[in-house]
mmCIF file of C-alpha atoms in Angstrom:
data_model
loop_
_atom_site.group_PDB
_atom_site.id
_atom_site.type_symbol
_atom_site.label_atom_id
_atom_site.label_comp_id
_atom_site.label_asym_id
_atom_site.label_seq_id
_atom_site.Cartn_x
_atom_site.Cartn_y
_atom_site.Cartn_z
ATOM 1 C CA MET A 22 -0.121 -0.039 0.007
ATOM 2 C CA LYS A 23 1.285 3.410 -0.829
ATOM 3 C CA THR A 24 0.740 5.991 1.906
ATOM 4 C CA GLU A 25 0.057 9.591 0.703
ATOM 5 C CA VAL A 26 0.734 12.674 2.856
ATOM 6 C CA ILE A 27 -1.244 15.651 2.012
ATOM 7 C CA SER A 28 -0.519 19.005 3.677
ATOM 8 C CA VAL A 29 -3.584 20.861 4.665
ATOM 9 C CA ASP A 30 -2.864 24.528 4.202
ATOM 10 C CA LYS A 31 -3.752 27.350 1.950
ATOM 11 C CA ASN A 32 -1.447 26.193 -0.578
ATOM 12 C CA VAL A 33 -3.646 23.169 -1.536
ATOM 13 C CA ASP A 34 -7.146 22.485 -2.709
ATOM 14 C CA GLU A 35 -8.522 22.012 0.657
ATOM 15 C CA GLU A 36 -12.011 20.854 -0.525
ATOM 16 C CA LYS A 37 -10.518 18.374 -2.777
ATOM 17 C CA CYS A 38 -8.207 17.059 0.046
ATOM 18 C CA TYR A 39 -11.099 16.523 2.553
ATOM 19 C CA ALA A 40 -13.156 14.953 -0.135
ATOM 20 C CA GLN A 41 -10.477 12.325 -0.611
ATOM 21 C CA ALA A 42 -10.142 11.652 3.053
ATOM 22 C CA VAL A 43 -13.943 11.414 3.474
ATOM 23 C CA GLU A 44 -14.099 8.928 0.512
ATOM 24 C CA ILE A 45 -11.493 6.753 2.059
ATOM 25 C CA LEU A 46 -13.199 6.670 5.577
ATOM 26 C CA ARG A 47 -16.587 6.036 4.030
ATOM 27 C CA SER A 48 -15.198 3.253 1.959
ATOM 28 C CA GLY A 49 -14.121 1.457 5.300
ATOM 29 C CA ASP A 50 -10.485 2.422 5.334
ATOM 30 C CA VAL A 51 -8.333 4.430 7.778
ATOM 31 C CA VAL A 52 -7.041 8.092 7.691
ATOM 32 C CA ALA A 53 -4.422 9.773 9.982
ATOM 33 C CA PHE A 54 -5.173 13.357 11.026
ATOM 34 C CA PRO A 55 -4.085 16.035 13.456
ATOM 35 C CA THR A 56 -5.846 17.013 16.673
ATOM 36 C CA GLU A 57 -4.707 19.448 19.215
ATOM 37 C CA THR A 58 -3.385 16.657 21.364
ATOM 38 C CA VAL A 59 -1.607 14.123 18.979
ATOM 39 C CA TYR A 60 -2.300 12.801 15.692
ATOM 40 C CA GLY A 61 -5.088 10.347 15.438
ATOM 41 C CA LEU A 62 -5.712 7.242 13.227
ATOM 42 C CA GLY A 63 -9.370 7.413 12.316
ATOM 43 C CA ALA A 64 -11.938 4.923 11.053
ATOM 44 C CA ASP A 65 -15.739 4.937 10.857
ATOM 45 C CA ALA A 66 -16.734 4.012 14.541
ATOM 46 C CA THR A 67 -19.820 2.213 13.423
ATOM 47 C CA ASN A 68 -18.015 -0.233 10.904
ATOM 48 C CA SER A 69 -16.198 -3.149 12.696
ATOM 49 C CA GLU A 70 -14.145 -3.954 9.560
ATOM 50 C CA ALA A 71 -12.985 -0.495 9.227
ATOM 51 C CA VAL A 72 -12.149 -0.224 13.079
ATOM 52 C CA SER A 73 -10.238 -3.587 12.815
ATOM 53 C CA LYS A 74 -7.871 -1.973 10.279
ATOM 54 C CA ILE A 75 -6.738 0.488 13.121
ATOM 55 C CA PHE A 76 -5.793 -2.296 15.399
ATOM 56 C CA GLU A 77 -4.076 -4.168 12.582
ATOM 57 C CA ALA A 78 -2.060 -0.931 11.477
ATOM 58 C CA LYS A 79 -1.061 -0.216 15.189
ATOM 59 C CA GLY A 80 -0.664 -3.798 16.453
ATOM 60 C CA ARG A 81 -2.947 -2.711 19.183
ATOM 61 C CA PRO A 82 -4.486 -5.226 21.733
ATOM 62 C CA ALA A 83 -8.235 -5.962 21.063
ATOM 63 C CA ASP A 84 -9.163 -5.415 24.662
ATOM 64 C CA ASN A 85 -7.865 -1.644 24.586
ATOM 65 C CA PRO A 86 -10.880 0.512 23.871
ATOM 66 C CA LEU A 87 -10.867 3.358 21.285
ATOM 67 C CA ILE A 88 -11.841 6.932 21.979
ATOM 68 C CA VAL A 89 -14.509 8.311 19.539
ATOM 69 C CA HIS A 90 -14.312 11.824 18.074
ATOM 70 C CA VAL A 91 -17.293 13.750 16.922
ATOM 71 C CA GLY A 92 -17.778 17.162 15.600
ATOM 72 C CA SER A 93 -20.091 18.716 18.396
ATOM 73 C CA LYS A 94 -21.700 18.259 21.538
ATOM 74 C CA GLU A 95 -25.045 17.611 19.756
ATOM 75 C CA ALA A 96 -23.535 14.768 17.820
ATOM 76 C CA ALA A 97 -22.197 13.072 20.948
ATOM 77 C CA LEU A 98 -25.519 13.198 22.632
ATOM 78 C CA THR A 99 -27.046 11.114 19.776
ATOM 79 C CA HIS A 100 -24.592 8.164 20.596
ATOM 80 C CA VAL A 101 -25.029 7.997 24.348
ATOM 81 C CA GLN A 102 -27.697 7.628 27.083
ATOM 82 C CA GLU A 103 -28.162 8.424 30.686
ATOM 83 C CA VAL A 104 -25.926 11.399 30.412
ATOM 84 C CA SER A 105 -25.210 12.999 33.835
ATOM 85 C CA ALA A 106 -25.710 16.560 34.618
ATOM 86 C CA LYS A 107 -21.904 16.758 35.381
ATOM 87 C CA ALA A 108 -20.993 15.327 31.927
ATOM 88 C CA LEU A 109 -23.122 17.894 30.204
ATOM 89 C CA GLN A 110 -21.372 20.619 32.475
ATOM 90 C CA CYS A 111 -18.030 19.293 31.290
ATOM 91 C CA MET A 112 -19.095 19.485 27.628
ATOM 92 C CA ASP A 113 -20.184 23.034 27.936
ATOM 93 C CA ALA A 114 -16.917 23.916 29.787
ATOM 94 C CA PHE A 115 -14.347 21.864 27.855
ATOM 95 C CA TRP A 116 -15.503 21.093 24.417
ATOM 96 C CA PRO A 117 -14.127 21.340 21.932
ATOM 97 C CA GLY A 118 -11.053 20.444 23.821
ATOM 98 C CA ALA A 119 -8.745 17.831 25.257
ATOM 99 C CA LEU A 120 -11.181 16.194 27.603
ATOM 100 C CA THR A 121 -12.744 12.688 26.821
ATOM 101 C CA LEU A 122 -15.951 11.695 28.766
ATOM 102 C CA ILE A 123 -16.672 8.153 29.470
ATOM 103 C CA MET A 124 -20.521 7.778 29.089
ATOM 104 C CA GLN A 125 -23.071 4.920 28.622
ATOM 105 C CA GLU A 126 -23.193 3.880 24.913
ATOM 106 C CA LYS A 127 -26.687 3.577 23.203
ATOM 107 C CA PRO A 128 -26.793 -0.040 22.610
ATOM 108 C CA GLY A 129 -25.625 -1.091 19.082
ATOM 109 C CA THR A 130 -24.399 2.408 18.189
ATOM 110 C CA PHE A 131 -20.703 1.618 17.900
ATOM 111 C CA ALA A 132 -18.833 -1.374 16.587
ATOM 112 C CA GLY A 133 -18.020 -3.832 19.456
ATOM 113 C CA ASN A 134 -14.208 -3.478 18.804
ATOM 114 C CA VAL A 135 -14.491 0.235 19.508
ATOM 115 C CA THR A 136 -15.759 -0.178 22.993
ATOM 116 C CA ALA A 137 -14.006 -3.649 23.633
ATOM 117 C CA ASN A 138 -17.449 -4.824 24.039
ATOM 118 C CA LEU A 139 -18.075 -2.646 27.079
ATOM 119 C CA ASP A 140 -21.470 -0.731 27.577
ATOM 120 C CA THR A 141 -19.406 2.484 27.988
ATOM 121 C CA VAL A 142 -17.699 4.551 25.445
ATOM 122 C CA GLY A 143 -15.096 7.552 25.534
ATOM 123 C CA ILE A 144 -16.048 10.494 23.417
ATOM 124 C CA ARG A 145 -14.743 13.856 22.798
ATOM 125 C CA VAL A 146 -14.890 16.818 20.387
ATOM 126 C CA PRO A 147 -11.342 17.808 19.173
ATOM 127 C CA ASN A 148 -10.250 21.353 19.174
ATOM 128 C CA HIS A 149 -8.489 21.398 15.774
ATOM 129 C CA PRO A 150 -9.616 22.945 12.562
ATOM 130 C CA VAL A 151 -8.476 19.984 10.445
ATOM 131 C CA ALA A 152 -10.094 17.365 12.710
ATOM 132 C CA LEU A 153 -13.295 19.476 13.012
ATOM 133 C CA LYS A 154 -13.527 20.028 9.328
ATOM 134 C CA LEU A 155 -13.057 16.376 8.567
ATOM 135 C CA LEU A 156 -15.726 15.407 11.081
ATOM 136 C CA GLN A 157 -18.264 17.944 9.786
ATOM 137 C CA GLU A 158 -17.721 16.686 6.159
ATOM 138 C CA LEU A 159 -17.746 13.130 6.995
ATOM 139 C CA LYS A 160 -20.834 13.223 9.280
ATOM 140 C CA LEU A 161 -19.836 10.102 11.047
ATOM 141 C CA PRO A 162 -18.267 9.376 14.340
ATOM 142 C CA LEU A 163 -14.494 8.554 14.137
ATOM 143 C CA ALA A 164 -12.764 6.120 16.303
ATOM 144 C CA ALA A 165 -9.311 7.512 16.549
ATOM 145 C CA PRO A 166 -6.488 6.384 18.727
ATOM 146 C CA SER A 167 -3.001 7.891 18.416
ATOM 147 C CA ALA A 168 -1.466 7.165 14.963
ATOM 148 C CA ASN A 169 1.538 5.279 16.076
ATOM 149 C CA THR A 170 2.617 1.733 16.560
ATOM 150 C CA SER A 171 1.071 0.546 19.643
ATOM 151 C CA GLY A 172 3.371 1.023 22.773
ATOM 152 C CA LYS A 173 5.594 3.603 21.004
ATOM 153 C CA PRO A 174 5.689 7.334 21.594
ATOM 154 C CA SER A 175 2.652 9.095 20.185
ATOM 155 C CA PRO A 176 2.943 11.165 17.051
ATOM 156 C CA THR A 177 3.050 15.000 17.246
ATOM 157 C CA LEU A 178 4.139 15.531 13.613
ATOM 158 C CA ALA A 179 2.935 14.003 10.419
ATOM 159 C CA GLU A 180 6.443 12.664 9.843
ATOM 160 C CA HIS A 181 6.154 10.621 13.094
ATOM 161 C CA VAL A 182 2.893 9.117 11.627
ATOM 162 C CA TYR A 183 4.762 8.363 8.246
ATOM 163 C CA HIS A 184 7.565 6.670 10.132
ATOM 164 C CA ASP A 185 5.222 4.268 11.948
ATOM 165 C CA MET A 186 2.522 3.916 9.379
ATOM 166 C CA ASN A 187 4.206 4.122 5.954
ATOM 167 C CA GLY A 188 2.725 1.226 3.775
ATOM 168 C CA LYS A 189 0.043 0.412 6.359
ATOM 169 C CA ILE A 190 -2.573 3.236 5.737
ATOM 170 C CA PRO A 191 -3.637 5.192 2.642
ATOM 171 C CA LEU A 192 -3.640 8.731 3.805
ATOM 172 C CA ILE A 193 -2.128 11.146 6.314
ATOM 173 C CA LEU A 194 -3.306 14.795 6.570
ATOM 174 C CA ASP A 195 -0.560 16.945 7.562
ATOM 175 C CA GLY A 196 -1.755 19.685 9.731
ATOM 176 C CA GLY A 197 1.651 20.600 11.298
ATOM 177 C CA ALA A 198 2.819 20.175 14.745
ATOM 178 C CA THR A 199 0.112 19.351 17.409
ATOM 179 C CA GLU A 200 -0.376 22.066 19.963
ATOM 180 C CA ILE A 201 -0.685 20.037 23.229
ATOM 181 C CA GLY A 202 1.603 17.045 22.633
ATOM 182 C CA ILE A 203 -0.030 14.524 24.880
ATOM 183 C CA GLU A 204 -3.337 12.667 24.688
ATOM 184 C CA SER A 205 -6.671 13.976 26.151
ATOM 185 C CA THR A 206 -7.712 13.800 29.922
ATOM 186 C CA VAL A 207 -10.069 10.922 30.211
ATOM 187 C CA LEU A 208 -12.980 11.345 32.752
ATOM 188 C CA ASP A 209 -15.506 8.569 33.696
ATOM 189 C CA THR A 210 -18.694 10.178 34.251
ATOM 190 C CA THR A 211 -20.685 6.905 34.776
ATOM 191 C CA CYS A 212 -19.883 6.961 38.518
ATOM 192 C CA GLU A 213 -20.123 9.321 41.365
ATOM 193 C CA PRO A 214 -17.797 11.099 42.042
ATOM 194 C CA PRO A 215 -16.521 10.916 38.458
ATOM 195 C CA VAL A 216 -13.045 9.469 38.104
ATOM 196 C CA ILE A 217 -10.049 10.568 35.937
ATOM 197 C CA LEU A 218 -8.716 7.461 34.251
ATOM 198 C CA ARG A 219 -6.018 9.218 32.332
ATOM 199 C CA PRO A 220 -4.494 12.656 33.258
ATOM 200 C CA GLY A 221 -3.973 15.172 30.429
ATOM 201 C CA LYS A 222 -3.896 18.841 29.594
ATOM 202 C CA VAL A 223 -7.321 19.475 31.426
ATOM 203 C CA SER A 224 -6.388 19.058 35.028
ATOM 204 C CA LYS A 225 -8.174 17.658 38.012
ATOM 205 C CA GLU A 226 -8.429 21.186 39.420
ATOM 206 C CA GLN A 227 -9.903 22.596 36.311
ATOM 207 C CA ILE A 228 -12.439 19.916 36.189
ATOM 208 C CA GLU A 229 -13.288 20.360 39.945
ATOM 209 C CA GLN A 230 -13.890 23.930 39.471
ATOM 210 C CA VAL A 231 -16.746 23.017 37.166
ATOM 211 C CA ILE A 232 -18.381 19.907 38.688
ATOM 212 C CA GLY A 233 -16.961 19.614 42.192
ATOM 213 C CA MET A 234 -14.798 16.761 43.481
ATOM 214 C CA VAL A 235 -13.324 14.225 41.135
ATOM 215 C CA ARG A 236 -11.172 11.136 41.970
ATOM 216 C CA SER A 237 -8.007 9.696 40.289
ATOM 217 C CA ALA A 238 -8.084 6.059 39.362
ATOM 218 C CA SER A 239 -5.575 3.491 40.514
ATOM 219 C CA GLN A 240 -4.015 1.680 37.747
ATOM 220 C CA ASN A 241 -5.603 -1.703 38.267
ATOM 221 C CA LYS A 242 -4.295 -4.071 35.508
ATOM 222 C CA THR A 243 -6.774 -6.946 36.321
ATOM 223 C CA ASN A 244 -9.783 -4.926 35.412
ATOM 224 C CA ALA A 245 -11.162 -4.405 31.951
ATOM 225 C CA PRO A 246 -9.812 -0.879 30.931
ATOM 226 C CA LYS A 247 -12.635 1.700 30.232
ATOM 227 C CA SER A 248 -10.085 4.042 28.648
ATOM 228 C CA PRO A 249 -6.773 3.742 26.590
ATOM 229 C CA GLY A 250 -3.556 4.229 28.617
ATOM 230 C CA MET A 251 -4.752 2.156 31.662
ATOM 231 C CA LYS A 252 -3.570 -1.383 31.084
ATOM 232 C CA TYR A 253 -0.520 -1.667 28.746
ATOM 233 C CA MET A 254 2.960 -0.304 28.513
ATOM 234 C CA HIS A 255 2.749 2.837 26.373
ATOM 235 C CA TYR A 256 4.938 5.662 24.876
ATOM 236 C CA ALA A 257 8.324 3.575 25.073
ATOM 237 C CA PRO A 258 11.220 4.475 22.935
ATOM 238 C CA SER A 259 13.480 1.681 21.676
ATOM 239 C CA ALA A 260 16.411 1.986 24.158
ATOM 240 C CA PRO A 261 15.600 1.345 27.805
ATOM 241 C CA LEU A 262 14.361 4.501 29.569
ATOM 242 C CA TYR A 263 15.027 5.125 33.199
ATOM 243 C CA LEU A 264 13.487 7.971 35.463
ATOM 244 C CA ILE A 265 16.063 9.766 37.616
ATOM 245 C CA GLU A 266 15.742 12.578 40.265
ATOM 246 C CA ASN A 267 16.370 15.879 38.658
ATOM 247 C CA GLU A 268 19.439 16.625 40.694
ATOM 248 C CA ALA A 269 22.491 17.744 38.601
ATOM 249 C CA ARG A 270 25.143 15.715 40.587
ATOM 250 C CA LEU A 271 23.174 12.586 40.545
ATOM 251 C CA ILE A 272 22.595 12.715 36.802
ATOM 252 C CA GLU A 273 26.153 13.548 36.147
ATOM 253 C CA LYS A 274 27.268 10.397 38.129
ATOM 254 C CA ALA A 275 24.716 8.439 36.265
ATOM 255 C CA ILE A 276 25.964 9.440 32.862
ATOM 256 C CA GLU A 277 29.599 8.712 34.013
ATOM 257 C CA TYR A 278 28.591 5.286 35.212
ATOM 258 C CA VAL A 279 26.948 4.321 31.962
ATOM 259 C CA GLN A 280 29.624 5.657 29.791
ATOM 260 C CA LYS A 281 32.351 3.687 31.817
ATOM 261 C CA LYS A 282 30.483 0.726 30.790
ATOM 262 C CA GLY A 283 31.153 1.520 26.987
ATOM 263 C CA LYS A 284 27.393 2.689 26.506
ATOM 264 C CA ARG A 285 26.073 5.906 25.073
ATOM 265 C CA VAL A 286 23.496 7.789 26.946
ATOM 266 C CA ALA A 287 20.583 10.392 26.104
ATOM 267 C CA VAL A 288 19.186 12.563 28.625
ATOM 268 C CA ILE A 289 15.777 14.187 28.497
ATOM 269 C CA SER A 290 15.736 17.137 30.953
ATOM 270 C CA GLU A 291 14.909 20.766 31.196
ATOM 271 C CA SER A 292 18.713 21.230 31.602
ATOM 272 C CA GLU A 293 21.505 20.243 29.142
ATOM 273 C CA TYR A 294 24.249 17.949 30.393
ATOM 274 C CA PRO A 295 27.591 18.521 28.398
ATOM 275 C CA THR A 296 28.973 15.086 29.339
ATOM 276 C CA ALA A 297 25.910 13.027 27.970
ATOM 277 C CA ASP A 298 26.179 11.771 24.485
ATOM 278 C CA TYR A 299 22.680 13.425 23.519
ATOM 279 C CA ASN A 300 20.332 15.998 25.132
ATOM 280 C CA PHE A 301 16.818 16.463 24.373
ATOM 281 C CA PRO A 302 14.229 18.881 25.984
ATOM 282 C CA LEU A 303 11.616 17.786 28.505
ATOM 283 C CA SER A 304 8.158 19.219 28.741
ATOM 284 C CA THR A 305 4.588 18.074 27.979
ATOM 285 C CA GLU A 306 4.791 19.435 24.576
ATOM 286 C CA SER A 307 8.162 18.092 23.621
ATOM 287 C CA LEU A 308 8.191 14.692 25.425
ATOM 288 C CA TYR A 309 7.057 12.537 22.528
ATOM 289 C CA ALA A 310 9.209 14.217 19.918
ATOM 290 C CA SER A 311 12.070 13.903 22.381
ATOM 291 C CA LEU A 312 11.488 10.172 22.770
ATOM 292 C CA ARG A 313 11.306 9.783 19.114
ATOM 293 C CA LYS A 314 14.583 11.690 18.623
ATOM 294 C CA CYS A 315 16.224 9.255 21.051
ATOM 295 C CA ASP A 316 15.134 6.473 18.646
ATOM 296 C CA SER A 317 17.172 8.179 15.836
ATOM 297 C CA THR A 318 20.430 8.032 17.753
ATOM 298 C CA ASP A 319 22.625 5.137 18.899
ATOM 299 C CA ALA A 320 22.021 5.766 22.562
ATOM 300 C CA ASP A 321 21.920 2.575 24.696
ATOM 301 C CA LEU A 322 19.960 3.960 27.620
ATOM 302 C CA ILE A 323 17.874 7.082 28.181
ATOM 303 C CA LEU A 324 17.632 9.026 31.449
ATOM 304 C CA ALA A 325 14.578 11.081 31.938
ATOM 305 C CA SER A 326 14.901 13.710 34.941
ATOM 306 C CA VAL A 327 11.970 13.961 37.166
ATOM 307 C CA GLU A 328 11.239 16.683 39.648
ATOM 308 C CA SER A 329 10.766 15.314 43.252
ATOM 309 C CA GLY A 330 7.432 17.414 43.749
ATOM 310 C CA MET A 331 5.781 16.017 40.546
ATOM 311 C CA GLN A 332 2.495 14.595 41.434
ATOM 312 C CA GLN A 333 1.761 10.890 40.580
ATOM 313 C CA ASN A 334 -1.308 11.936 38.692
ATOM 314 C CA ASP A 335 0.447 14.822 36.718
ATOM 315 C CA ALA A 336 0.019 14.084 33.017
ATOM 316 C CA LEU A 337 3.725 14.373 32.178
ATOM 317 C CA MET A 338 4.781 11.967 34.990
ATOM 318 C CA ASN A 339 1.848 9.566 33.970
ATOM 319 C CA ARG A 340 3.515 9.334 30.461
ATOM 320 C CA LEU A 341 7.099 9.111 31.735
ATOM 321 C CA GLU A 342 6.270 6.301 34.100
ATOM 322 C CA LYS A 343 4.640 4.263 31.434
ATOM 323 C CA ALA A 344 7.339 4.958 28.893
ATOM 324 C CA ALA A 345 9.921 3.800 31.508
ATOM 325 C CA ASP A 346 7.655 0.948 32.604
ATOM 326 C CA HIS A 347 8.082 2.565 36.131
ATOM 327 C CA LYS A 348 11.890 1.815 36.133
ATOM 328 C CA TRP A 349 14.135 4.210 38.126
ATOM 329 C CA PHE A 350 17.934 4.472 37.741
ATOM 330 C CA SER A 351 19.732 3.399 40.803
#
């Protein structure tokens, strides 16, 4: 399969490019597109055969549910039932935006492989002009996880998608760099109080200002996950990644220790370390790009510096812990 990349900007025929994407999606195939969080790999959420192509392209476990993207609050409400007042408040406060709401699916609305055969579904309205235009033209809900190989760093540029998906999907819509750089916050509104299943740009504090108390979920690997990012190792680069306390002397000693063993080390940090073989920036926006840049080097080991005060439910810490599989350098 040839993978085409179309840059969606004023220099191309936008209507033609969206028409091509819509035709591919309606025919039961997949299209990668930008959102404000990361690039998504979209398929018609009502078509199980189309959705299966997402799992095939990503190598994604079948029990990992997919988030559904729709073009408006009104569209979302046609697909769910028993919507709580707090869910409605969150829609008004945060949509379009980086908040996914877990709600009760209307029976038979989505393909079973979208929801992992649960009776709940995660839905959001993305805040990106390309994603919104595509959804408005398509007039169908899109199941769209991140457009990367399962378990690897999520894509924040079209070139990241191309690296992972070349030859696996027919089309990538290039909308430039994503703004936020990590996936949406996921809030389960089917329980009281609501529970944050995955932290993201929309913080616990912001949500509580709108609906009052919410809880953070413990990562219980034995339960069927209602949200992506709860069960499996995610975001991992090729070389082993270790977390390390953000203390200069400690990091310098770690670099020296690794190099004395004849290995090359990359450091992801807010500060640069001249003795390291490679340095890459650390922030929410740059994390995935930095992890992918590590993959383009010959580094044998990666150190990611972590502030001691970083909260366990912080979005950046959540992604770092999963990328490192909770390993600390010691």
